[in-house]
Amino acid sequence: MSIKFSEDVVPLADLKVNPGRVVKHVTDAHRAVLLTSRGRGVAVVQSVADYEKTEEERAFLRGVVAGLADLEEGREMSLAEAKRRLSLE
């Protein structure tokens, strides 16, 4: 998800005047909006659905990295052993 500075940077004053427009934009565009105060970024507004998707992707990637680290350290087991431990056989 990349920010389009022409569309996704909103002064805090604009949010105060028309919060519905900002919420509709983040929902429709599937991009976060950077809120600014005096020209500096102060917060990010993102739709709940996009936030949840991002968090799920982040958790998945953390799992992949942890799994790769386990393989590198020799912490692995066969499929048969995993099934036995999980009582799947």
One Martini backbone bead per residue (centre of mass of N, CA, C, O) as a GRO file, in nm:
protein
   89
    1MET     BB    1   0.091   0.039   0.028
    2SER     BB    2   0.056   0.357  -0.112
    3ILE     BB    3   0.106   0.694  -0.118
    4LYS     BB    4  -0.090   0.968  -0.236
    5PHE     BB    5  -0.014   1.288  -0.190
    6SER     BB    6  -0.260   1.419  -0.350
    7GLU     BB    7  -0.482   1.235  -0.159
    8ASP     BB    8  -0.341   1.120   0.145
    9VAL     BB    9  -0.315   1.421   0.254
   10VAL     BB   10  -0.446   1.553   0.568
   11PRO     BB   11  -0.556   1.795   0.736
   12LEU     BB   12  -0.688   1.816   1.044
   13ALA     BB   13  -0.901   2.030   0.971
   14ASP     BB   14  -1.048   1.853   0.755
   15LEU     BB   15  -1.141   1.636   0.951
   16LYS     BB   16  -1.317   1.821   1.127
   17VAL     BB   17  -1.511   1.913   0.893
   18ASN     BB   18  -1.488   1.604   0.716
   19PRO     BB   19  -1.485   1.288   0.822
   20GLY     BB   20  -1.650   1.127   0.607
   21ARG     BB   21  -1.457   1.170   0.366
   22VAL     BB   22  -1.213   1.022   0.486
   23VAL     BB   23  -1.347   0.750   0.536
   24LYS     BB   24  -1.435   0.700   0.244
   25HIS     BB   25  -1.154   0.706   0.120
   26VAL     BB   26  -1.021   0.466   0.276
   27THR     BB   27  -1.234   0.260   0.182
   28ASP     BB   28  -1.216   0.297  -0.134
   29ALA     BB   29  -0.884   0.307  -0.174
   30HIS     BB   30  -0.710   0.130   0.024
   31ARG     BB   31  -0.580   0.379   0.188
   32ALA     BB   32  -0.403   0.564   0.375
   33VAL     BB   33  -0.412   0.853   0.589
   34LEU     BB   34  -0.237   1.148   0.636
   35LEU     BB   35  -0.208   1.340   0.916
   36THR     BB   36  -0.182   1.696   0.962
   37SER     BB   37   0.027   1.939   1.150
   38ARG     BB   38   0.195   2.189   1.038
   39GLY     BB   39   0.322   1.975   0.811
   40ARG     BB   40   0.295   1.727   1.008
   41GLY     BB   41   0.289   1.415   1.099
   42VAL     BB   42   0.037   1.250   1.338
   43ALA     BB   43  -0.145   1.044   1.161
   44VAL     BB   44  -0.340   0.744   1.084
   45VAL     BB   45  -0.589   0.642   0.846
   46GLN     BB   46  -0.777   0.331   0.854
   47SER     BB   47  -0.933   0.073   0.769
   48VAL     BB   48  -1.030  -0.206   0.923
   49ALA     BB   49  -0.992  -0.410   0.694
   50ASP     BB   50  -0.700  -0.322   0.622
   51TYR     BB   51  -0.580  -0.366   0.901
   52GLU     BB   52  -0.642  -0.668   0.930
   53LYS     BB   53  -0.489  -0.758   0.679
   54THR     BB   54  -0.213  -0.652   0.764
   55GLU     BB   55  -0.191  -0.818   1.028
   56GLU     BB   56  -0.212  -1.097   0.897
   57GLU     BB   57   0.037  -1.068   0.717
   58ARG     BB   58   0.238  -1.014   0.943
   59ALA     BB   59   0.193  -1.280   1.098
   60PHE     BB   60   0.272  -1.466   0.867
   61LEU     BB   61   0.562  -1.359   0.825
   62ARG     BB   62   0.657  -1.425   1.109
   63GLY     BB   63   0.616  -1.731   1.079
   64VAL     BB   64   0.810  -1.774   0.847
   65VAL     BB   65   1.062  -1.667   0.987
   66ALA     BB   66   1.052  -1.863   1.224
   67GLY     BB   67   1.070  -2.121   1.049
   68LEU     BB   68   1.344  -2.056   0.918
   69ALA     BB   69   1.500  -2.040   1.184
   70ASP     BB   70   1.445  -2.329   1.271
   71LEU     BB   71   1.588  -2.463   1.032
   72GLU     BB   72   1.868  -2.334   1.082
   73GLU     BB   73   1.871  -2.465   1.392
   74GLY     BB   74   1.731  -2.764   1.369
   75ARG     BB   75   1.410  -2.715   1.426
   76GLU     BB   76   1.274  -3.020   1.346
   77MET     BB   77   1.013  -3.229   1.189
   78SER     BB   78   0.824  -3.462   1.102
   79LEU     BB   79   0.514  -3.528   0.997
   80ALA     BB   80   0.463  -3.773   1.177
   81GLU     BB   81   0.541  -3.631   1.445
   82ALA     BB   82   0.333  -3.403   1.431
   83LYS     BB   83   0.082  -3.585   1.426
   84ARG     BB   84   0.137  -3.726   1.693
   85ARG     BB   85   0.140  -3.466   1.875
   86LEU     BB   86  -0.165  -3.387   1.754
   87SER     BB   87  -0.347  -3.640   1.721
   88LEU     BB   88  -0.383  -3.731   1.384
   89GLU     BB   89  -0.355  -4.071   1.393
   0.00000   0.00000   0.00000
